[in-house]
XYZ file of C-alpha atoms in Angstrom:
439
model
C 0.014 0.135 0.001
C 1.308 3.554 -0.796
C 2.686 5.477 1.919
C 0.594 8.422 0.868
C -2.601 9.211 2.762
C -6.028 8.963 0.995
C -9.222 10.514 1.928
C -12.097 7.969 0.329
C -15.658 8.860 0.412
C -18.282 6.172 0.831
C -21.683 6.352 0.650
C -24.332 4.317 2.866
C -27.797 5.043 2.116
C -28.377 8.801 2.654
C -25.233 9.107 4.879
C -22.158 10.213 3.662
C -18.873 9.505 5.516
C -15.325 10.283 4.993
C -12.883 7.389 5.519
C -9.467 8.194 5.990
C -6.734 5.701 4.961
C -3.461 5.796 7.025
C -0.058 3.869 6.579
C -0.201 0.853 8.644
C 3.476 0.653 9.070
C 6.637 2.660 8.416
C 8.009 6.009 9.425
C 4.942 7.740 8.517
C 2.578 5.857 10.493
C 4.964 6.050 13.489
C 5.073 9.748 13.226
C 1.010 9.935 13.264
C 1.136 7.647 16.404
C 4.005 9.835 17.988
C 1.871 12.844 17.580
C -1.189 11.109 18.680
C 0.137 9.931 21.934
C 1.554 13.285 22.762
C -1.814 14.897 22.238
C -3.462 12.400 24.316
C -0.813 12.403 27.164
C -1.234 16.511 27.396
C -5.272 16.048 27.762
C -5.753 13.064 29.293
C -3.115 12.649 31.962
C -3.405 16.169 33.566
C -7.082 15.533 33.685
C -6.914 12.365 35.595
C -4.048 13.662 37.624
C -6.319 16.383 38.976
C -9.065 14.260 39.607
C -7.008 11.809 41.647
C -5.387 14.601 43.500
C -8.715 15.943 44.709
C -10.142 12.441 45.041
C -7.366 11.555 47.520
C -7.435 14.790 49.319
C -10.950 14.646 49.974
C -10.697 11.122 50.863
C -7.943 11.493 53.320
C -8.216 14.803 54.833
C -10.208 13.443 57.752
C -6.880 12.112 59.215
C -5.430 15.439 59.345
C -8.646 16.890 60.739
C -8.568 14.496 63.552
C -5.307 16.081 64.615
C -6.852 19.703 64.111
C -9.784 19.005 66.668
C -12.509 17.213 64.918
C -13.079 14.498 67.451
C -13.597 17.129 70.275
C -15.711 19.595 68.411
C -18.056 16.783 67.013
C -18.225 14.776 70.277
C -17.013 11.763 69.112
C -16.402 8.915 71.418
C -15.141 5.446 71.733
C -14.930 4.105 68.196
C -17.032 6.615 66.445
C -13.974 8.089 64.501
C -13.217 4.565 63.234
C -16.961 3.730 62.454
C -17.129 7.197 60.376
C -14.041 6.128 58.372
C -15.810 2.536 57.877
C -18.931 4.066 56.341
C -16.992 5.813 53.452
C -15.958 2.165 52.423
C -19.529 0.774 52.745
C -20.657 3.496 50.152
C -17.731 2.911 47.980
C -18.183 -0.753 47.862
C -21.846 -0.920 47.106
C -21.529 1.738 44.144
C -18.689 0.059 42.251
C -20.386 -2.160 39.726
C -23.572 0.036 39.364
C -20.957 2.961 38.131
C -19.282 0.456 35.594
C -22.840 -0.203 34.077
C -23.830 3.520 34.128
C -20.839 4.496 32.115
C -22.191 2.605 29.226
C -25.303 4.668 29.571
C -23.749 7.955 29.797
C -20.753 9.345 28.487
C -17.596 9.018 30.825
C -17.108 12.704 31.009
C -20.541 13.154 32.480
C -20.256 10.323 34.871
C -16.738 11.547 36.099
C -17.575 15.349 36.225
C -21.066 14.871 37.771
C -19.819 12.372 40.559
C -16.762 14.930 41.300
C -19.336 17.760 41.958
C -21.388 15.517 44.256
C -18.474 14.280 46.149
C -16.824 17.889 46.304
C -20.291 18.775 47.957
C -20.203 15.980 50.588
C -16.471 16.788 51.348
C -17.248 20.666 51.817
C -20.438 19.791 54.004
C -18.239 17.897 56.351
C -17.171 21.366 57.702
C -20.645 21.847 59.088
C -20.869 18.383 60.802
C -21.836 18.887 64.505
C -21.982 15.247 65.605
C -21.090 11.630 64.687
C -24.315 11.118 62.667
C -23.491 14.220 60.375
C -19.887 12.936 59.838
C -21.274 9.615 59.100
C -23.731 10.746 56.395
C -21.375 12.686 54.462
C -18.543 10.048 54.512
C -21.057 7.527 53.394
C -22.243 9.559 50.444
C -18.726 10.779 49.604
C -17.819 7.158 49.157
C -20.879 6.522 47.074
C -19.961 9.349 44.687
C -16.080 8.790 44.573
C -16.754 5.165 43.392
C -17.666 6.809 40.042
C -14.088 7.718 39.308
C -11.756 4.935 40.492
C -12.793 2.066 38.444
C -13.637 4.286 35.469
C -10.242 5.807 34.863
C -8.197 2.559 33.724
C -11.061 1.689 31.767
C -11.312 5.201 29.949
C -7.575 4.999 29.359
C -7.726 1.763 27.895
C -10.050 3.212 25.123
C -6.806 5.323 23.868
C -3.648 3.201 24.843
C -2.381 -0.202 24.241
C -1.512 -2.899 26.830
C 1.979 -1.925 27.360
C 1.324 1.791 27.526
C -1.087 1.593 30.281
C 1.004 1.331 33.552
C 3.391 4.130 33.131
C 0.319 6.375 32.325
C -1.554 4.941 35.198
C 1.358 5.817 37.475
C 1.456 9.506 36.303
C -2.192 10.124 37.345
C -2.025 8.044 40.447
C 0.850 9.454 41.561
C -0.968 12.439 42.322
C -3.110 10.415 44.755
C 0.119 9.554 46.363
C 1.378 13.157 46.140
C -1.987 14.193 47.746
C -0.901 12.678 51.130
C 2.372 15.112 51.186
C 0.301 17.807 49.829
C -2.602 17.463 52.220
C -0.021 17.317 54.994
C 1.393 20.561 53.765
C -2.110 22.153 53.592
C -3.101 20.949 57.123
C 0.027 22.374 58.614
C -0.552 25.791 57.179
C -4.177 25.913 58.303
C -3.318 24.840 61.645
C -0.570 27.245 62.115
C -1.642 30.301 60.122
C -5.344 30.328 59.495
C -6.744 29.523 63.118
C -9.928 31.675 63.555
C -12.301 31.499 66.487
C -15.362 31.569 64.377
C -14.066 28.843 62.153
C -12.044 25.698 63.620
C -9.208 24.608 61.513
C -10.478 21.428 60.566
C -13.604 23.046 59.260
C -11.449 25.506 56.994
C -9.512 22.393 55.897
C -12.748 20.661 54.536
C -13.816 23.791 52.825
C -10.175 24.667 51.196
C -9.815 21.049 49.918
C -13.536 20.437 48.733
C -14.444 23.619 46.928
C -12.116 23.266 44.255
C -13.283 19.732 43.544
C -16.718 21.491 42.404
C -15.232 23.592 39.991
C -12.981 20.848 38.494
C -15.934 18.404 38.136
C -17.827 21.185 35.993
C -14.443 21.562 33.665
C -14.023 17.844 33.296
C -17.547 17.269 31.934
C -16.409 19.470 28.787
C -12.804 18.651 28.756
C -12.379 14.775 29.103
C -12.613 12.880 25.808
C -15.029 9.851 25.687
C -13.728 7.757 23.037
C -11.450 7.633 20.032
C -14.475 8.127 17.848
C -15.683 11.103 19.229
C -12.057 13.031 19.399
C -12.929 16.597 18.087
C -11.329 18.145 15.175
C -9.864 20.964 16.805
C -7.898 18.404 19.064
C -6.737 15.918 16.407
C -6.297 15.519 12.505
C -8.396 13.173 10.519
C -5.405 10.841 9.982
C -4.667 10.950 13.814
C -8.199 10.223 14.683
C -8.099 7.117 12.408
C -4.889 5.913 14.003
C -6.717 6.186 17.260
C -9.684 4.049 16.127
C -7.455 1.314 14.687
C -5.207 1.326 17.741
C -8.515 0.801 19.669
C -9.785 -2.032 17.226
C -6.561 -3.567 17.738
C -6.619 -3.762 21.357
C -10.295 -4.985 21.309
C -11.516 -1.880 22.697
C -14.061 -0.994 19.943
C -16.978 -2.810 21.569
C -20.124 -0.879 20.729
C -22.794 -2.856 22.862
C -24.411 -0.923 25.393
C -24.867 -3.767 27.930
C -23.721 -7.182 27.019
C -24.831 -9.722 29.806
C -22.426 -12.139 28.597
C -19.415 -10.004 29.226
C -20.653 -9.407 32.921
C -20.861 -13.108 33.257
C -17.462 -13.881 31.669
C -15.864 -10.958 34.143
C -17.602 -12.859 37.083
C -16.554 -16.391 35.912
C -12.908 -15.520 35.072
C -10.353 -17.109 37.658
C -7.889 -14.608 37.048
C -10.120 -11.701 38.082
C -10.551 -13.722 41.466
C -7.008 -14.005 41.817
C -6.536 -10.360 41.537
C -9.162 -9.423 43.852
C -7.489 -11.784 46.421
C -4.290 -9.519 45.848
C -6.107 -6.304 46.103
C -7.710 -7.332 49.328
C -4.274 -7.948 50.914
C -3.416 -4.277 49.725
C -6.398 -2.310 50.539
C -6.534 -3.219 54.426
C -3.102 -1.819 55.170
C -3.723 1.049 52.679
C -6.952 2.178 54.072
C -5.416 2.303 57.533
C -2.210 4.199 56.253
C -4.017 6.825 54.352
C -6.414 7.699 57.491
C -4.091 6.987 60.176
C -0.391 8.173 59.278
C -0.892 11.464 61.009
C -2.087 9.893 64.189
C 0.759 7.215 63.999
C 3.477 9.811 63.331
C 1.992 11.916 66.358
C 2.364 9.084 68.491
C 5.977 8.769 67.684
C 6.531 11.955 69.666
C 5.886 14.734 67.421
C 3.493 17.705 68.381
C -0.055 17.760 66.181
C 1.115 20.421 63.887
C 4.722 19.029 63.446
C 3.011 15.661 62.849
C 1.174 17.014 59.759
C 4.416 18.287 58.326
C 6.095 14.816 58.983
C 3.437 13.003 56.850
C 4.977 14.517 53.942
C 8.391 12.489 53.221
C 6.741 8.999 53.213
C 4.419 10.068 50.578
C 7.096 11.824 48.411
C 9.224 8.537 48.842
C 6.146 6.738 47.490
C 5.465 8.908 44.322
C 9.123 8.379 43.243
C 8.537 4.392 43.874
C 5.423 4.442 41.860
C 6.997 6.042 38.978
C 10.050 4.078 38.957
C 8.249 0.640 39.062
C 5.597 1.374 36.860
C 7.958 2.584 34.030
C 9.969 -0.349 34.410
C 6.861 -2.533 34.269
C 5.857 -1.298 30.921
C 9.374 -1.404 29.478
C 9.504 -5.183 30.279
C 5.596 -5.818 29.846
C 5.059 -7.739 33.164
C 3.242 -6.727 36.348
C 3.252 -9.709 38.645
C 6.921 -9.453 39.559
C 6.711 -5.853 40.567
C 3.545 -6.263 42.430
C 5.548 -8.866 44.370
C 8.429 -6.607 45.125
C 6.246 -3.924 46.195
C 4.755 -5.914 48.778
C 8.085 -6.908 49.912
C 8.970 -3.444 50.601
C 6.137 -2.867 52.630
C 6.588 -5.906 54.575
C 10.114 -4.530 55.572
C 8.524 -1.372 56.610
C 5.979 -3.106 58.875
C 8.759 -5.499 60.435
C 10.720 -2.057 61.167
C 7.527 -0.563 63.031
C 6.913 -3.531 64.834
C 10.517 -4.839 66.066
C 11.693 -1.256 67.017
C 10.921 1.397 69.567
C 13.401 3.817 67.993
C 11.875 6.952 66.250
C 14.419 6.712 63.371
C 13.624 3.198 62.656
C 9.633 3.804 63.050
C 9.830 6.746 60.589
C 12.012 4.677 58.156
C 9.403 1.855 58.362
C 6.583 4.247 57.600
C 8.456 5.414 54.534
C 9.060 1.816 53.234
C 5.420 1.053 53.897
C 4.283 3.941 51.692
C 6.991 2.930 48.929
C 5.814 -0.533 48.912
C 1.993 0.005 49.033
C 1.125 2.700 46.646
C 2.928 1.153 43.446
C 0.796 -1.781 43.675
C -2.472 0.081 42.859
C -1.596 1.214 39.227
C -0.036 -2.144 38.525
C -2.787 -3.907 39.477
C -5.414 -1.779 37.701
C -3.428 -1.788 34.308
C -2.778 -5.581 35.039
C -6.742 -6.141 35.419
C -7.473 -3.774 32.319
C -4.810 -5.600 30.237
C -6.212 -9.135 30.902
C -9.947 -8.308 30.102
C -11.173 -8.042 26.421
C -14.417 -5.749 26.068
C -15.536 -2.649 27.634
C -18.177 -4.228 29.846
C -16.198 -7.253 30.785
C -13.059 -4.639 31.393
C -15.229 -2.209 33.284
C -16.821 -4.780 35.476
C -13.505 -6.453 36.261
C -12.249 -3.482 37.624
C -15.203 -2.571 39.306
C -14.984 -6.109 41.261
C -11.449 -5.426 41.865
C -12.347 -2.139 43.854
C -15.566 -3.639 45.354
C -13.736 -6.459 47.106
C -10.619 -4.277 48.048
C -12.646 -1.544 49.355
C -14.930 -3.974 51.136
C -12.227 -5.289 53.242
C -10.765 -1.781 53.503
C -13.272 -1.341 56.215
C -10.993 -3.651 58.330
C -8.065 -1.372 57.940
C -10.172 1.603 59.506
C -10.662 -0.448 62.720
C -7.201 -1.931 63.819
C -5.683 1.130 64.951
C -7.117 1.491 68.350
C -6.269 4.564 70.798
C -5.619 1.884 73.384
C -2.892 0.357 71.557
C -0.798 3.611 71.124
C 1.998 4.258 70.667
C 3.343 0.965 69.347
C 0.108 -0.182 67.558
C 1.171 -3.664 67.461
C -2.341 -5.097 66.710
C -2.539 -2.645 63.594
C 1.159 -3.220 62.375
C 0.649 -6.997 62.856
C -2.806 -7.132 60.840
C -1.111 -4.963 57.879
C 1.899 -7.419 57.811
C -0.210 -10.616 57.473
C -2.374 -9.134 54.692
C 0.623 -7.697 52.902
C 2.505 -11.152 53.064
C -0.775 -12.587 51.336
């Protein structure tokens, strides 16, 4: 076939459609792919980076708010704080599969944008919480709405990228959720040190400052996030680039046009590989849920003051961001996931062993860094692994939703294992996390 591009007009009934014929190989094809990937990267990755940054900020800021006076001002007693954390995961769990079915009924940009607006409202509303019931209600519904983003992201990316291109890009946007832990600590430190006000407690300011931007970002995402290769706009790509995007989607079995194929739903449920990855994800989410919610408390119990503890949560997350990028980049280069997942889990195990075996501040803090470096890379690796192993939009979507559903269901265990009475060593919490990380 000639390397020259051609525009061929074809007629079907009364409809006229331009079919763009592009080179299937050679330098010209490679140049088109390179331009296309650059444009997609500059649009998709920043969108998901911001989405996951605010997703993680809004989910995890309750841990920082606890050190800023949340428990005292809302009259939380006994296990109330731990139970409020659990209700988030209840809402998140029950909404996983429904959201993956909804994504076939509405465009992905609408699903992601609207759910962002709704969870932003819930997050901001936590500033008005006066008691345990208010806190539980806002956390539960925030979990319901955040469930629209987590499983949707790898499915949407799989429309545009091939198998070996996913892990690194998943790491790029998911790295922002890891960075959110560090960023959230800095915000909390700044609020508690510099923005204290008699009329508005620091923890209330924290929820408002981190919740309101989510509302505006959700509106932007509705109009900015692309939905599929077939709907890429003319101002964004050339006809040749759009045709290559469609051909790449077809070659990766990502051109499924069926609205709701029940056979694919059953295939996702019956696939033993999905059950295996769900077991791995369960082992990850119990320690991860506890880490994000309790790191400020853990660091505080190491001997730091509450405001200094907010600041000292930053380095562990910074270490985790670096490790996420390194492992996922190499995973895409060698086109394998399992060995990197196992290696990450080993790092986390080393961290928990340090936390359990030593009472020295330096060793404990190093352990907290190792735990973060081990846990966080597993998430993008598992999400891209699951997306790679499933063909068809519905099967892929349900598989990713199952992964998140099982993982977040068991994450409720992670919110219950760092009891105040076990401070400052938290042997029970560290031991449970170590056991599930080994699994």
